[in-house]
PDB file of C-alpha atoms in Angstrom:
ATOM      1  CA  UNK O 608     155.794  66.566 142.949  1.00 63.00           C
ATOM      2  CA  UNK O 609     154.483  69.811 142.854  1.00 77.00           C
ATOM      3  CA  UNK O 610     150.798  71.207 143.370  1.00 76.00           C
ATOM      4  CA  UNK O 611     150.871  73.124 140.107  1.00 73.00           C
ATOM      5  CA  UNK O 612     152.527  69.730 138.564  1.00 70.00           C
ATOM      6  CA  UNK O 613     149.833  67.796 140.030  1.00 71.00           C
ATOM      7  CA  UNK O 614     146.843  70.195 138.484  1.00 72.00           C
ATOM      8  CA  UNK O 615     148.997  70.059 135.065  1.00 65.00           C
ATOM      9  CA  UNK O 616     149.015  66.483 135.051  1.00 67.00           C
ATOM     10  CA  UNK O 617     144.999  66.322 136.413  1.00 70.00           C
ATOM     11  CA  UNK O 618     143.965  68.826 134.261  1.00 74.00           C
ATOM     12  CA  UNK O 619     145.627  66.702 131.444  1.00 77.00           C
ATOM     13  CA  UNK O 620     143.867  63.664 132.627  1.00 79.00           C
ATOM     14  CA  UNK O 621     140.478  65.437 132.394  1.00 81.00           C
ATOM     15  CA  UNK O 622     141.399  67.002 128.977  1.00 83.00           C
ATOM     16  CA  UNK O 623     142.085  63.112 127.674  1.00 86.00           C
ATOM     17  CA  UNK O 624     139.029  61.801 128.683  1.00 87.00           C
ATOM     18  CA  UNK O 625     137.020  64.537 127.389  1.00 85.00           C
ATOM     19  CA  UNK O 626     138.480  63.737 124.008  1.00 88.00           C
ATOM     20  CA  UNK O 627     137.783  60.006 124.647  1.00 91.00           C
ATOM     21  CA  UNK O 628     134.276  60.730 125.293  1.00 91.00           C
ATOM     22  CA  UNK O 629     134.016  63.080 122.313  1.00 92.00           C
ATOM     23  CA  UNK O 630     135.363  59.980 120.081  1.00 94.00           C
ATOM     24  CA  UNK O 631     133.373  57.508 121.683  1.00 95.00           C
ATOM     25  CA  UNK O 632     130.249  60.371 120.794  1.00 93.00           C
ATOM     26  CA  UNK O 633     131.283  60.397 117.428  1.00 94.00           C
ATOM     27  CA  UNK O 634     131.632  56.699 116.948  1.00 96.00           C
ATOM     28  CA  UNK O 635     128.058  56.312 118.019  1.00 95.00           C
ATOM     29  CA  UNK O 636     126.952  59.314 116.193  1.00 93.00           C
ATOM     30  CA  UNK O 637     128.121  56.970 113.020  1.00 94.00           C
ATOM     31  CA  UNK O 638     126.748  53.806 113.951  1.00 96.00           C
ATOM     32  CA  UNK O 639     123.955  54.363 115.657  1.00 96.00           C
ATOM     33  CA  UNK O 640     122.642  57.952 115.577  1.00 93.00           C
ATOM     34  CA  UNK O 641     119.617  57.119 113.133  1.00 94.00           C
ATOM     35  CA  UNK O 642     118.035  54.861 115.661  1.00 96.00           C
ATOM     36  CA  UNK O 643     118.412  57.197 118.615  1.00 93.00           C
ATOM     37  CA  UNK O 644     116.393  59.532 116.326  1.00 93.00           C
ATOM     38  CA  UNK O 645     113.808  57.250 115.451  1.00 94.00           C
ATOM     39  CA  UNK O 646     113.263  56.709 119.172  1.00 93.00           C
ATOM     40  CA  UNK O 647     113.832  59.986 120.353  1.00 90.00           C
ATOM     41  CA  UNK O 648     111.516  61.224 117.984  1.00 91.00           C
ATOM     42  CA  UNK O 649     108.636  58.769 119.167  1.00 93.00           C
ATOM     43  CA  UNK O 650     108.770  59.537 122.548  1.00 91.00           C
ATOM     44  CA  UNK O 651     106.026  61.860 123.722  1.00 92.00           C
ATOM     45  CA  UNK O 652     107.402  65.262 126.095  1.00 90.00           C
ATOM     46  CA  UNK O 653     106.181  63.204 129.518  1.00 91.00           C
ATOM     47  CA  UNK O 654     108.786  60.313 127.967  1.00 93.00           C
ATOM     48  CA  UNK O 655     111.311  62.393 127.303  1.00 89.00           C
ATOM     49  CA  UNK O 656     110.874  64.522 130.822  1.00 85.00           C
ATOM     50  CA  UNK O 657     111.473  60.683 132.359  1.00 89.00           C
ATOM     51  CA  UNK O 658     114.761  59.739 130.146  1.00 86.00           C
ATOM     52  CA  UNK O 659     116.560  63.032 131.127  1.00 83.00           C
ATOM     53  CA  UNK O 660     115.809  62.132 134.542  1.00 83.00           C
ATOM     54  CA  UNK O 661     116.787  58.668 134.618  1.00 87.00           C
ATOM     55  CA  UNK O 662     119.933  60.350 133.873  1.00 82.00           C
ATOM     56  CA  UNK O 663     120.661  61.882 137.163  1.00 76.00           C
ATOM     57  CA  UNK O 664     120.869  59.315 140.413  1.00 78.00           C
ATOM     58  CA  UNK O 665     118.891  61.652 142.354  1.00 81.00           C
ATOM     59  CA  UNK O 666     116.354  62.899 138.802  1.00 75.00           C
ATOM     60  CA  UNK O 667     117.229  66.441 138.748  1.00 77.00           C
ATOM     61  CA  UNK O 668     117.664  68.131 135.981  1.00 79.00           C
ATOM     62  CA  UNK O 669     117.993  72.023 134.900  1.00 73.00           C
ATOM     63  CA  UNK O 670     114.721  73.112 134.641  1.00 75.00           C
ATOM     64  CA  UNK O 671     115.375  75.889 131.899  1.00 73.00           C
ATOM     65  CA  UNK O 672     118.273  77.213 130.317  1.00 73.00           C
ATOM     66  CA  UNK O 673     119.176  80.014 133.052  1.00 74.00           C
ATOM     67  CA  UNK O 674     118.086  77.596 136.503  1.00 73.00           C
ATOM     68  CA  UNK O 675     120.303  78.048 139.545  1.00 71.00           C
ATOM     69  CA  UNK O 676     119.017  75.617 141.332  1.00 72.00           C
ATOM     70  CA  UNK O 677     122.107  73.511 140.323  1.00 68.00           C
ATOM     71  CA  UNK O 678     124.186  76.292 141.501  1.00 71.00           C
ATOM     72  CA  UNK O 679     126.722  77.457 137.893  1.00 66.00           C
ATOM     73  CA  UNK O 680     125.922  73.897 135.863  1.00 62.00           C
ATOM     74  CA  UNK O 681     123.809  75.869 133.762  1.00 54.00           C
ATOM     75  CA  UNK O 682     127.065  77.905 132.569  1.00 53.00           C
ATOM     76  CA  UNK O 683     127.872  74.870 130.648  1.00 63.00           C
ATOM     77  CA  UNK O 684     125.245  72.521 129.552  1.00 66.00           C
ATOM     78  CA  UNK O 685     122.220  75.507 129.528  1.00 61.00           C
ATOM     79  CA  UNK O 686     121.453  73.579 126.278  1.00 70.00           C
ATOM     80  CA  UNK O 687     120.368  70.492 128.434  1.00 71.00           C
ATOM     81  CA  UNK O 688     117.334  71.152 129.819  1.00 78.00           C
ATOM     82  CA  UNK O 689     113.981  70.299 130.637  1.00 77.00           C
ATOM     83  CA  UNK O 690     111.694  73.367 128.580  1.00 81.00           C
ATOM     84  CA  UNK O 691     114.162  72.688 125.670  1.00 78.00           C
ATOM     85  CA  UNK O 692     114.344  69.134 125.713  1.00 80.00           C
ATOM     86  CA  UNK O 693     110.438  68.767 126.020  1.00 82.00           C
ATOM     87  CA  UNK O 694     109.221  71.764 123.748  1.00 82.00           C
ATOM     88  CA  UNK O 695     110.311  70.548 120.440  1.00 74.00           C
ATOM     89  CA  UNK O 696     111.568  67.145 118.806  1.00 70.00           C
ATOM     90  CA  UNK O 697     114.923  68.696 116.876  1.00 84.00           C
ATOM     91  CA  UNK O 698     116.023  70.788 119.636  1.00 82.00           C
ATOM     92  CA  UNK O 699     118.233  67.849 121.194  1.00 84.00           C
ATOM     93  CA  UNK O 700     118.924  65.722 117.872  1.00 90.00           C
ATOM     94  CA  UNK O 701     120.151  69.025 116.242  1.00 89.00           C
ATOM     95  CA  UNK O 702     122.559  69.623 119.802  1.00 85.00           C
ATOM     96  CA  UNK O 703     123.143  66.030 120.042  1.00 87.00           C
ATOM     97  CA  UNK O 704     124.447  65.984 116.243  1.00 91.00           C
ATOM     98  CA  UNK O 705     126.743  69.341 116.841  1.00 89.00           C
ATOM     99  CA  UNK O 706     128.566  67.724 119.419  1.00 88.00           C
ATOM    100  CA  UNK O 707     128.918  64.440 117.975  1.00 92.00           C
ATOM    101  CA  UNK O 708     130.469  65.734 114.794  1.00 91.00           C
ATOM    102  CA  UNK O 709     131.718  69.040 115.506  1.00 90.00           C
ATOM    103  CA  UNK O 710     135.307  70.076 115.931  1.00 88.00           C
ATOM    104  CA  UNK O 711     135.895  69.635 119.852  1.00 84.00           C
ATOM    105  CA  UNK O 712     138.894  72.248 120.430  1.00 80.00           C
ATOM    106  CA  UNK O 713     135.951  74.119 118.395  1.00 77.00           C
ATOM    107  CA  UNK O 714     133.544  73.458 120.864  1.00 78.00           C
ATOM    108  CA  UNK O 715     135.243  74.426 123.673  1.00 69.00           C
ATOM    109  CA  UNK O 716     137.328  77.150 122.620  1.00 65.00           C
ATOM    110  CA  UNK O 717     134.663  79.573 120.954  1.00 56.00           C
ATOM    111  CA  UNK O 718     131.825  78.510 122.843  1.00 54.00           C
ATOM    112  CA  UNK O 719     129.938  78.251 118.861  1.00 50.00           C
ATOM    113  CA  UNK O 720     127.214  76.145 118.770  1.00 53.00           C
ATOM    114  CA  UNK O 721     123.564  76.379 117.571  1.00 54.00           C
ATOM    115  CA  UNK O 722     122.971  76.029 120.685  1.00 52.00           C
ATOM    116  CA  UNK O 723     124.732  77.964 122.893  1.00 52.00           C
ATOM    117  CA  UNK O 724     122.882  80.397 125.080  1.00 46.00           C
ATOM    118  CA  UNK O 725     125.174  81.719 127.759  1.00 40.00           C
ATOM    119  CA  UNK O 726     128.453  81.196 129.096  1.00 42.00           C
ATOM    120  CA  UNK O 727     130.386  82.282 131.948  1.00 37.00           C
TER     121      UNK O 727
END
């Protein structure tokens, strides 16, 4: 086999379990997004700094929208960080929601969200 073949059939790979993951997001959007909102929504910012690090093995996180430190991550989840997820309560249910019930070829292809910031 091929290199190009074996990229094909990787990238393929990746593309199904993106999709997977998008159904599974969906499936808990449905059956259990009300109580991640209750919860979410009484956590204080300190508590919700501490769950988006728990997260991440090593506990970082992006910062702000436009940090570096995680050298071009914040190309594609500048959405998911620290300021926003701290500053205000519907900033992550509303982003949470858009990708759980949102068109995923949608998603990726137009980079439309109401949350999107900047992309490569």
């Amino acid at each position: 086999m091929d290199a190009r073949r074996r990229s094909l059939l990787a990238d393929i790979g990746h593309a199904n379990t993106v999709i997977k993951q998008h159904r599974d997001l969906a499936h808990k959007g449905q059956n259990v997004g009300s109580r991640v909102e209750d919860i979410w929504r009484n956590l204080t910012p300190t508590q919700r700094e501490i769950v988006m690090r728990e997260t991440k093995s090593d506990g970082v996180v992006l910062e702000h929208s436009r940090d570096p430190s995680m050298c071009n991550l914040f190309h594609f989840i500048s959405e998911y960080s620290l300021e926003d997820m701290t500053c205000g309560l519907d900033h992550f249910l509303d982003m949470l929601k858009f990708r759980a019930t949102a068109d995923l070829l949608g998603q990726v292809a137009t980079c439309d969200g109401p949350h999107t910031e900047y992309m490569m």
